[in-house]
Short mmCIF file of C-alpha atoms in Angstrom, two decimals:
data_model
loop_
_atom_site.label_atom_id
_atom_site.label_comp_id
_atom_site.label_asym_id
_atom_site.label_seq_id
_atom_site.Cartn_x
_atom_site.Cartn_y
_atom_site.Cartn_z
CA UNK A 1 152.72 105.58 60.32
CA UNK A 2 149.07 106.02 61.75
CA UNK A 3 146.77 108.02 60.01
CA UNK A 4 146.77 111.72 60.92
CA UNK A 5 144.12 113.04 63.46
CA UNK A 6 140.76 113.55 61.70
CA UNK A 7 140.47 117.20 59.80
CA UNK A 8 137.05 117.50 58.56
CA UNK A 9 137.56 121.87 59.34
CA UNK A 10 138.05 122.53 55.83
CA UNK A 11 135.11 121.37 54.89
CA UNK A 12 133.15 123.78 56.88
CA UNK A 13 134.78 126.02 55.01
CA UNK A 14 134.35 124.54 51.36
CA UNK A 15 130.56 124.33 52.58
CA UNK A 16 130.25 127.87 53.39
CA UNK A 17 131.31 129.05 49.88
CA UNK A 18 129.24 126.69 48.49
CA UNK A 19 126.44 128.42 49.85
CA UNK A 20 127.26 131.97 49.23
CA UNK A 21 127.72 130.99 45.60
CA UNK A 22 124.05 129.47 45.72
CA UNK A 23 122.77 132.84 46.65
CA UNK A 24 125.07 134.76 44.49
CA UNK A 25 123.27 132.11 41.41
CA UNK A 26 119.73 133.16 42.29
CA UNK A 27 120.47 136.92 42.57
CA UNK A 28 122.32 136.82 39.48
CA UNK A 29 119.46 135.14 37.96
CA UNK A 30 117.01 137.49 38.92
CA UNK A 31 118.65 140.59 37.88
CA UNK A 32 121.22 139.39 35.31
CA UNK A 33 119.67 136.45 33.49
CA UNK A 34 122.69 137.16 30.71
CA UNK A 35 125.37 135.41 32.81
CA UNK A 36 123.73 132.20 32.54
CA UNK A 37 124.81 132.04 29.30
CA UNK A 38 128.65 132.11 28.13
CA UNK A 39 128.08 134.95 25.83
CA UNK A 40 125.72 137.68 24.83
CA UNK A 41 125.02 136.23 21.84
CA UNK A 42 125.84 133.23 19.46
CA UNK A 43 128.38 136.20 18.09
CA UNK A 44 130.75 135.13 20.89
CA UNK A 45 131.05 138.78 23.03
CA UNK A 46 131.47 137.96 26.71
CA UNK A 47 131.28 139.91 29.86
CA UNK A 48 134.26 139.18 32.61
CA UNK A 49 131.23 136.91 34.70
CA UNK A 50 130.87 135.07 31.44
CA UNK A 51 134.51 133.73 30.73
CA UNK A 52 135.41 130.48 32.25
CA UNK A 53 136.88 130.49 35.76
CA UNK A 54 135.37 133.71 36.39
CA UNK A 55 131.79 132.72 35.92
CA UNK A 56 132.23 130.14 39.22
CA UNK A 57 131.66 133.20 41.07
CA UNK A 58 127.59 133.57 39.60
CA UNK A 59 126.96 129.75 39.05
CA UNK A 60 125.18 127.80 42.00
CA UNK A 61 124.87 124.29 40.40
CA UNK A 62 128.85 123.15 41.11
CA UNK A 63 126.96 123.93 44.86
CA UNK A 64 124.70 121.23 44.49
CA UNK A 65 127.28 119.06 44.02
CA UNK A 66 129.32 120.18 46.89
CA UNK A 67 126.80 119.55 49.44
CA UNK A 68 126.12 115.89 47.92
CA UNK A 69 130.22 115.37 48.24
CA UNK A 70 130.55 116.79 51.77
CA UNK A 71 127.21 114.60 52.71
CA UNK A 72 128.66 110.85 51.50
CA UNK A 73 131.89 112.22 53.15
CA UNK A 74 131.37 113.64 56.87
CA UNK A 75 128.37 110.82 57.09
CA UNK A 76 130.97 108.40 56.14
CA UNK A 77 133.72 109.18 57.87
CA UNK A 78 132.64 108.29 61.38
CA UNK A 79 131.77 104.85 60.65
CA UNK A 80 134.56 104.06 57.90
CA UNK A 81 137.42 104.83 61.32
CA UNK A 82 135.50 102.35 63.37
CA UNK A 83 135.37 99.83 61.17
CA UNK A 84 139.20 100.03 60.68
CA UNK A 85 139.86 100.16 64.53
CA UNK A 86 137.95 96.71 64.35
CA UNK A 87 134.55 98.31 66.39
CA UNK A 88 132.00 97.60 63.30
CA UNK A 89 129.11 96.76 65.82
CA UNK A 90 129.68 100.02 67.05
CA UNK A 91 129.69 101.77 63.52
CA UNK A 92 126.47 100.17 62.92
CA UNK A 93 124.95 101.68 65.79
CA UNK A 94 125.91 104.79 64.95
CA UNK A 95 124.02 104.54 61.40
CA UNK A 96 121.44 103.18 62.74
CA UNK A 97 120.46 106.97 65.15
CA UNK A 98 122.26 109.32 62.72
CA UNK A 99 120.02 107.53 59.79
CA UNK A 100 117.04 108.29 62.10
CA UNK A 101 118.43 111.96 63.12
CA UNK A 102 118.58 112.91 60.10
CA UNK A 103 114.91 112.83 58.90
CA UNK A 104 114.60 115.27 61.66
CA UNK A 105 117.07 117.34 60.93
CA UNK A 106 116.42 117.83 57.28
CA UNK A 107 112.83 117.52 57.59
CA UNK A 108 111.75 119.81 60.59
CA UNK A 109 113.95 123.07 59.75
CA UNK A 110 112.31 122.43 55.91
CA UNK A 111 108.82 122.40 57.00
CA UNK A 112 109.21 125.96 59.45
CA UNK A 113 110.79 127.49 56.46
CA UNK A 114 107.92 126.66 53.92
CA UNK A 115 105.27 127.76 56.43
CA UNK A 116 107.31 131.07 56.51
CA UNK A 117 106.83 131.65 52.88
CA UNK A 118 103.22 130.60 52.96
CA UNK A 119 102.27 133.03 55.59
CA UNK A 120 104.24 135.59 53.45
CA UNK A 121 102.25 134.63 50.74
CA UNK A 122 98.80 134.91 51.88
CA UNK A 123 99.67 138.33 53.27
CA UNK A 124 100.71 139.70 50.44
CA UNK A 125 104.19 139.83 50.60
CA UNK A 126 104.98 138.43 47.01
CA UNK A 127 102.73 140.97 45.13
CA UNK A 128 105.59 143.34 44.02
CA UNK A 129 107.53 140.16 43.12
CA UNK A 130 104.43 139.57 40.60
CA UNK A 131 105.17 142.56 38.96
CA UNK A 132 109.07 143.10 38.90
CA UNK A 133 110.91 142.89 35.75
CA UNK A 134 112.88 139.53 36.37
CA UNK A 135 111.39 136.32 34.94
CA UNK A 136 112.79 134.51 38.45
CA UNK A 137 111.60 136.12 40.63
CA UNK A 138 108.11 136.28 39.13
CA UNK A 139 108.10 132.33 38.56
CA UNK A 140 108.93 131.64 42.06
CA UNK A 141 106.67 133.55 43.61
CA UNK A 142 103.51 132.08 44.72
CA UNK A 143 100.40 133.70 44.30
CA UNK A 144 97.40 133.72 47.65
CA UNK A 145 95.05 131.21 47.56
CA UNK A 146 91.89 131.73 46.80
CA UNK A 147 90.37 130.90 50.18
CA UNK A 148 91.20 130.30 53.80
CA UNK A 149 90.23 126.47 53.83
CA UNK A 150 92.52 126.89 50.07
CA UNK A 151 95.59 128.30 51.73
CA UNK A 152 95.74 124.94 54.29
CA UNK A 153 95.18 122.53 51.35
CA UNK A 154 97.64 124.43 49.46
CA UNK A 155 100.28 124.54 52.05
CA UNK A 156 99.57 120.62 53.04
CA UNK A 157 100.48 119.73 49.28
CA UNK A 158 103.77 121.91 48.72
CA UNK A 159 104.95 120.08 52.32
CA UNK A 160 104.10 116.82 50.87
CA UNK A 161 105.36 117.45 47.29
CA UNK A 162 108.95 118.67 49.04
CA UNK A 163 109.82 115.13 50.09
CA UNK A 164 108.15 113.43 46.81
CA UNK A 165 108.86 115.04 43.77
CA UNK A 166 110.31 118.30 44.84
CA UNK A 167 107.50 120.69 43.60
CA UNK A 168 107.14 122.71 46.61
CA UNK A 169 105.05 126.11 45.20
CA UNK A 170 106.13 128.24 48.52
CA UNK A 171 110.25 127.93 48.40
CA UNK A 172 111.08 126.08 44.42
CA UNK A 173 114.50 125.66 45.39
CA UNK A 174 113.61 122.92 48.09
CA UNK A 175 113.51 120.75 45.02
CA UNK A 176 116.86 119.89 45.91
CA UNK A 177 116.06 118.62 49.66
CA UNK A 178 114.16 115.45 49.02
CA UNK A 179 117.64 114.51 46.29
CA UNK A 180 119.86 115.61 49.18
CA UNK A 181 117.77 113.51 51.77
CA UNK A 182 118.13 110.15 49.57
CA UNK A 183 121.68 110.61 49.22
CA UNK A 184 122.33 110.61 53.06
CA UNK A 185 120.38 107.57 52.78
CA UNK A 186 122.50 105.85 49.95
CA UNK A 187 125.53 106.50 52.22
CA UNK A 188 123.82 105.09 54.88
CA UNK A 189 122.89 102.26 53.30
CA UNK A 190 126.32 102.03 51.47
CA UNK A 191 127.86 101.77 54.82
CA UNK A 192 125.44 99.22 56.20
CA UNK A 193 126.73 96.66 53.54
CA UNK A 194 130.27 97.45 53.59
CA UNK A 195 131.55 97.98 56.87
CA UNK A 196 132.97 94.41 57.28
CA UNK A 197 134.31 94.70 54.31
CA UNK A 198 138.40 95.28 54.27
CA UNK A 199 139.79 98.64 53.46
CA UNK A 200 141.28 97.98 50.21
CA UNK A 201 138.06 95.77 48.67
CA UNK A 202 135.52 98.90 50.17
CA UNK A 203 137.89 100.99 48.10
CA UNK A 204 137.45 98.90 44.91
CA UNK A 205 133.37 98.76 45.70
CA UNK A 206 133.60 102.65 45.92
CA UNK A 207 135.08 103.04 42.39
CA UNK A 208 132.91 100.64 41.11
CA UNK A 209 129.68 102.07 42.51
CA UNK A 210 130.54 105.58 41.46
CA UNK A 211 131.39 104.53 38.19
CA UNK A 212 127.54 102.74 38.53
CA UNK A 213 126.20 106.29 39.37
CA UNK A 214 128.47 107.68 36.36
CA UNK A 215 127.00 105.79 33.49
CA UNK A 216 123.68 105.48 35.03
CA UNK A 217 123.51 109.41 34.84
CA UNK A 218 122.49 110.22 38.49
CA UNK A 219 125.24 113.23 38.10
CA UNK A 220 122.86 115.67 40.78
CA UNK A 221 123.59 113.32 43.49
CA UNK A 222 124.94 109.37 42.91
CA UNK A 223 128.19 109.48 42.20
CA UNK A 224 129.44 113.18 43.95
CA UNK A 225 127.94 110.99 47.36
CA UNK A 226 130.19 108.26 46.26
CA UNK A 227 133.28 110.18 45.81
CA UNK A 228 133.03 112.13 49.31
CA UNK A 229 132.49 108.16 50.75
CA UNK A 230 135.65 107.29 48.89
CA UNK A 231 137.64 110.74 49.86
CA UNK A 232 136.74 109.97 53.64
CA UNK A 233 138.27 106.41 52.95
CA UNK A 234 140.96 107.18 51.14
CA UNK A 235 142.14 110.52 53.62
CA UNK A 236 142.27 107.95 56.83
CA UNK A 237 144.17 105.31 54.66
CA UNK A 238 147.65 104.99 55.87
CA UNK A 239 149.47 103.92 52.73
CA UNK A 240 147.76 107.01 51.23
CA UNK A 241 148.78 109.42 53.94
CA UNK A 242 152.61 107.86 53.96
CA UNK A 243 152.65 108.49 50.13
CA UNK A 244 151.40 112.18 49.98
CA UNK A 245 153.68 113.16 52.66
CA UNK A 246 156.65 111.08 51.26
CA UNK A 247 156.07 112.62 48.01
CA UNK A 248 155.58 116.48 48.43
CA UNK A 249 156.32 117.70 44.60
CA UNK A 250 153.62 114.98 43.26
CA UNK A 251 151.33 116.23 45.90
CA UNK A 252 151.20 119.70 45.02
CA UNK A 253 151.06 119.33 41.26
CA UNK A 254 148.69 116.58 40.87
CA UNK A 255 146.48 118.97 43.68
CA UNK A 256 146.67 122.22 42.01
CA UNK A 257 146.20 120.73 38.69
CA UNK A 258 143.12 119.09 40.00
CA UNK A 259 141.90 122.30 41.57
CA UNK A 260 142.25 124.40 38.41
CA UNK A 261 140.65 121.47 36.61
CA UNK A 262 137.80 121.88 39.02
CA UNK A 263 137.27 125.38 38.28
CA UNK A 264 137.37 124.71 34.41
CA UNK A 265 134.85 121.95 34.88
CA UNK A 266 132.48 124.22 37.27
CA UNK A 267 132.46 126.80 34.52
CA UNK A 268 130.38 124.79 32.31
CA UNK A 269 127.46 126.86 31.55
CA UNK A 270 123.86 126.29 32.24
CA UNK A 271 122.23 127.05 28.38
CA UNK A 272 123.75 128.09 24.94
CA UNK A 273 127.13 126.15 25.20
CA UNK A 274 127.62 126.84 21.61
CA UNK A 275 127.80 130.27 21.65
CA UNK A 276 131.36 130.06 23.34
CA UNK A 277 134.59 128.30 21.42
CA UNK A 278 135.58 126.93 25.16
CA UNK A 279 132.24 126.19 25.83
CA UNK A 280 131.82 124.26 22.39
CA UNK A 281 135.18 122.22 23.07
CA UNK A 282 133.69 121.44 26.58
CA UNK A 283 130.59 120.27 24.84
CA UNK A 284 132.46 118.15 22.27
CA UNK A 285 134.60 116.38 24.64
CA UNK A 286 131.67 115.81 27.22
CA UNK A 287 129.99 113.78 24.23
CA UNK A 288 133.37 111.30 24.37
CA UNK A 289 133.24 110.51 28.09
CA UNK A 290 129.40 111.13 29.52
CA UNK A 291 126.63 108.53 28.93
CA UNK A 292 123.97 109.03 26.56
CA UNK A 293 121.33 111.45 27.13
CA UNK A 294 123.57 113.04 29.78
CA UNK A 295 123.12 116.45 31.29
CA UNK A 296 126.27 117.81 30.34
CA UNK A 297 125.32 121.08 32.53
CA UNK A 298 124.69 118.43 35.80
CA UNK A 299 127.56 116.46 35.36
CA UNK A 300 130.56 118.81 34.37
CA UNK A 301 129.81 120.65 37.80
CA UNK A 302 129.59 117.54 39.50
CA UNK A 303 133.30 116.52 38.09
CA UNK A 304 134.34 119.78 39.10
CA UNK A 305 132.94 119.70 42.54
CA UNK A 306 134.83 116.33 42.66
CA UNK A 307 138.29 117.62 41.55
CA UNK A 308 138.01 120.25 43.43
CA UNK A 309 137.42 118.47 46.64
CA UNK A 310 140.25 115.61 46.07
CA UNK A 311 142.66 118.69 45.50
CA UNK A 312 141.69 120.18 48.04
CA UNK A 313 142.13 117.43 50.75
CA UNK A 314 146.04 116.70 49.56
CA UNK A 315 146.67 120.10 49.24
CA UNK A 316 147.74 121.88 52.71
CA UNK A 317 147.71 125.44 51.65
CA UNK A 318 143.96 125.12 50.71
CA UNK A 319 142.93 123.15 53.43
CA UNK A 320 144.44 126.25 55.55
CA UNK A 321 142.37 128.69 53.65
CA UNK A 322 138.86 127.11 53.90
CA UNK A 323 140.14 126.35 57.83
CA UNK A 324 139.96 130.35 58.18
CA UNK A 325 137.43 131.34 60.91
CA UNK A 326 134.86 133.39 59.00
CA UNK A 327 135.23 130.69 56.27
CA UNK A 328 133.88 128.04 58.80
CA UNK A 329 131.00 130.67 60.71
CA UNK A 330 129.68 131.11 56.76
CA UNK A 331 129.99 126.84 57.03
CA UNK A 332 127.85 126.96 60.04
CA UNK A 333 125.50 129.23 58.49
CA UNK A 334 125.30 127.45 55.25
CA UNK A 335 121.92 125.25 55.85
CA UNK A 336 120.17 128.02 57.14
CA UNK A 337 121.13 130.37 54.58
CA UNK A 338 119.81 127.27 52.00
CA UNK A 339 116.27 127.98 53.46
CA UNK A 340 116.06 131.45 53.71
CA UNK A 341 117.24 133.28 51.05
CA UNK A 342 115.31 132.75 48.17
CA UNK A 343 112.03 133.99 50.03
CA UNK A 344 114.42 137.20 51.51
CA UNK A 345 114.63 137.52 47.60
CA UNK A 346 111.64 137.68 46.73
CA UNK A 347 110.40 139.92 49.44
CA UNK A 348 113.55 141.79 51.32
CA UNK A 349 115.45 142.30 47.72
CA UNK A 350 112.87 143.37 45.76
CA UNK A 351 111.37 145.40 47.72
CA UNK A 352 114.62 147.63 47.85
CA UNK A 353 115.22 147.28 43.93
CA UNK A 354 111.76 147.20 42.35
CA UNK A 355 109.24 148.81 45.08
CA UNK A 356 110.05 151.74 43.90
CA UNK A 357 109.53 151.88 40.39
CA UNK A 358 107.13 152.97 38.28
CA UNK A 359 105.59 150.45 36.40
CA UNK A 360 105.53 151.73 32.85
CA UNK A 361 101.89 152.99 31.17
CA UNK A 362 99.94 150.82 28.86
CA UNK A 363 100.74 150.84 25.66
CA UNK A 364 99.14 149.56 22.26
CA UNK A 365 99.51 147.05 19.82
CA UNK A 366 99.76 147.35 15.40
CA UNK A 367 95.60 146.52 15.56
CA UNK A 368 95.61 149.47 18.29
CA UNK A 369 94.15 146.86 21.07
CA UNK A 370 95.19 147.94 24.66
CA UNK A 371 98.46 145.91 26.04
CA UNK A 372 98.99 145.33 29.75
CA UNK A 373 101.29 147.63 31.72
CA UNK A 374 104.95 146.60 31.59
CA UNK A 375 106.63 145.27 34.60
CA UNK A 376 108.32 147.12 37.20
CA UNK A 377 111.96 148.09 36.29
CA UNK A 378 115.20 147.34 38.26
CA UNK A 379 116.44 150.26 39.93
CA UNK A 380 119.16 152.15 39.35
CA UNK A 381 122.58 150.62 39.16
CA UNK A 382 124.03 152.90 42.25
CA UNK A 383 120.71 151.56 44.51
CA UNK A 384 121.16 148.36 43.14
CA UNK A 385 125.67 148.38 44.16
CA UNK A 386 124.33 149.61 47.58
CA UNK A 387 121.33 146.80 48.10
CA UNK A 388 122.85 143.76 47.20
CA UNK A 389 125.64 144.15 49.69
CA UNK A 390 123.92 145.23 52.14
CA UNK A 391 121.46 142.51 51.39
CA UNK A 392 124.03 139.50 52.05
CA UNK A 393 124.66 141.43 55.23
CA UNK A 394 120.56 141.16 56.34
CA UNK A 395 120.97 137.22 55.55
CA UNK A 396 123.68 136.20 56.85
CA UNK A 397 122.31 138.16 60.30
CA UNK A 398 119.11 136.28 60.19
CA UNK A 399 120.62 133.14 59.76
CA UNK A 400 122.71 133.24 62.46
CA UNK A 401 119.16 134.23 64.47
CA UNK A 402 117.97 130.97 63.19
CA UNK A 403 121.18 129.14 64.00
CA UNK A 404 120.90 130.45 67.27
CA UNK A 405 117.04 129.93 68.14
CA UNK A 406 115.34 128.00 65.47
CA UNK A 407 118.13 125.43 64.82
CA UNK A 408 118.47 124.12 68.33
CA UNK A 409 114.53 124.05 68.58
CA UNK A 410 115.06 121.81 65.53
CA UNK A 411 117.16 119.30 67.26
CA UNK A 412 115.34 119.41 70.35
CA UNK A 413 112.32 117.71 68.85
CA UNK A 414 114.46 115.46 66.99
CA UNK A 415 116.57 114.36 69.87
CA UNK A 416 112.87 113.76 71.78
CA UNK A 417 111.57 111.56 69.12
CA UNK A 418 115.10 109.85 69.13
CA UNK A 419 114.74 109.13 72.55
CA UNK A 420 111.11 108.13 71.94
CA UNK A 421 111.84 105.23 69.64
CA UNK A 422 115.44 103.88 70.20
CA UNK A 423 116.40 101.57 73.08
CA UNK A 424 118.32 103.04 75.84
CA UNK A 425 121.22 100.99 74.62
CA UNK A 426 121.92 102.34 71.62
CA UNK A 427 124.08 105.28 72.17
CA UNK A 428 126.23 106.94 69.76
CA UNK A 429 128.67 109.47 70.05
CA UNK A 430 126.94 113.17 68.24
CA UNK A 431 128.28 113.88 64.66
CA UNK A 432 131.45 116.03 64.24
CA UNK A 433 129.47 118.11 61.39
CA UNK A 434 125.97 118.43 60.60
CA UNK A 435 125.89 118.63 56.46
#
């Protein structure tokens, strides 16, 4: 039986949560710093956000992961189904632009949304972020320069620093681009040296390179690229296909068990591991099965991000789900909502929730020496239920602006520099999904 007909919908969907989560992280972290944690204290209390499973819904690192997974597997995909229709010449071809493209792609959209936070920054759009009583939002926020000729130097060295080491001082969480950006070009390059290769041996290479990115501990990217190559592999495999759907009861259980396994993993939380009994027995068995020196807080949301994914793709029901409409529009949105929202944070957000405030008197220390006033307190909770909704409302709108205007700009100039450099042979067919 031929493979089915390519369904990459899903992970439009999967993508689109991802992202919402990623916001839902950094507002949590700005305004409930507690939930990072898996209790209040080492005493063990928890808050419903703070118990496994539930916490997914306020962590944004599983996210990273996610976006790593879908990269190695839409970028993969492509290529890996003309290589097994025997039209490798024309696989290579198609590395060879989309390699190219995507500089553009990631790059360009990048650079427009860092010189949007640096204009906000001269002007003065950060200085209640300065003062507001959450230790993220004051770290991220850039301060002016200190003069005009300052402000260009400045602005030259975060866009630089982006693509090096990721210490961009306008938008902090575009530390996560230049990782991103490498591991579109390990699957690129993956590709490249396998694509002659016969299905069954790439499959072997796969496990064996991800195991490579396993005990080397590159668990941000390295081996959650490797496993989307190997899902896109393994989901146009025909002796996999004839399997799942020949065996329907191992399907679902091995699926859902993966799933919930994926959740468990994700849960993993980001400090004080200790203070929770699950957390500790999470912690204990990481120390059995994760290289030395390991990240345990990188790579159990990279394993879940994994499971999650492979139950996902041989489970039907939650293929349909992601595959819902809205689901796949937040997909869409997902890259621009990346670059925008932490500087709608730090300016939109806080505006509403600390602009308001008073920012409490000075006070005085035992010697009697005069302190500095206190920062500017949240407001209260029925402003804040009322802001933060309305809040995801306000992104998600100007994303879609910049899907609609700025994104097609975007590709515009790519496409022309594309055209600039490439021979008019080489044509390639455009990518089902831009990741």
């Amino acid at each position: 039986m031929a493979p089915p007909k390519r369904d990459v919908v899903w992970l439009d969907g999967l993508r689109g949560i991802a992202s919402v989560l990623v916001v839902t992280a950094h507002i949590c972290r700005s305004l409930f710093p507690h939930l990072i944690t898996p209790a209040l204290s080492d005493r063990g209390d928890a808050t419903l956000f703070q118990l496994p499973f539930f916490r997914c819904l306020v962590m944004g690192r599983a996210s990273v992961a996610v976006f790593a997974l879908v990269t190695g597997y839409i970028n993969a995909l492509g290529p890996l189904k003309k290589s097994r229709a025997g039209n490798a010449d024309a696989a290579l071809t198609g590395i060879a632009r989309s390699s190219f493209r995507r500089f553009g792609r990631f790059m360009i959209p990048a650079i427009l949304a860092t010189l949007i936070s640096w204009l906000a920054c001269q002007f003065g759009a950060y200085n209640i972020a300065h003062l507001a009583d959450s230790a993220w939002i004051r770290d991220s926020s850039p301060r002016p320069s200190a003069s005009f000729a300052g402000a260009f130097h400045d602005l030259f060295r975060s866009l630089i620093k982006t693509w090096v080491d990721g210490g961009n001082d306008y938008d902090k969480i575009q530390w996560t681009l230049t990782y991103l950006l490498k591991g579109s070009m390990l699957t690129y390059l993956t590709l490249v040296a396998l694509i002659y290769v016969k299905p069954r041996w790439r499959m072997l290479i796969l496990v064996g390179m991800f195991l490579f990115k396993w005990r080397s501990g590159d668990a941000l990217v390295g081996f959650n690229v490797y496993c989307g190559i190997l899902l896109a592999e393994v989901s146009i495999d025909p002796d996999v296909v004839d399997f799942a759907s020949s065996h329907p009861y191992i399907q679902a259980v091995t699926s859902a068990s993966l799933i919930i396994l994926g959740f468990l993993f994700c849960s993993y939380p980001e400090e004080h591991a200790e203070w929770a009994r699950w957390s500790r027995k999470m912690e204990d068995f990481g120390r059995k099965i994760f290289p030395e020196g390991a990240e345990y807080a990188r790579f159990y949301p990279g394993m879940g991000a994994d499971a999650l994914a492979t139950g996902i793709m041989f489970n039907p029901t939650a293929k349909t789900i992601l595959s819902h409409r809205y689901l796949c529009w937040m997909g869409r949105l997902s890259w621009p909502v990346y670059l925008i929202h932490a500087p709608l944070i730090r300016t939109v957000l806080t505006w509403v929730l600390f602009g308001a405030s008073v920012r409490p008197p000075r006070g005085q220390d035992a010697q009697g020496n005069q302190l500095p006033p206190g920062w500017l307190p949240l407001a209260k909770p029925w402003v804040v239920m009322f802001a933060v909704p309305l809040f995801y409302v306000f992104l998600y709108r100007a994303a879609d602006l910049w899907l609609r205007y700025v994104d097609p700009w975007c590709g515009r100039v790519t496409q022309h520099f594309e055209d600039l450099v490439f021979r008019d042979d080489a044509k390639v067919e455009k990518p089902l999904l831009v990741s």
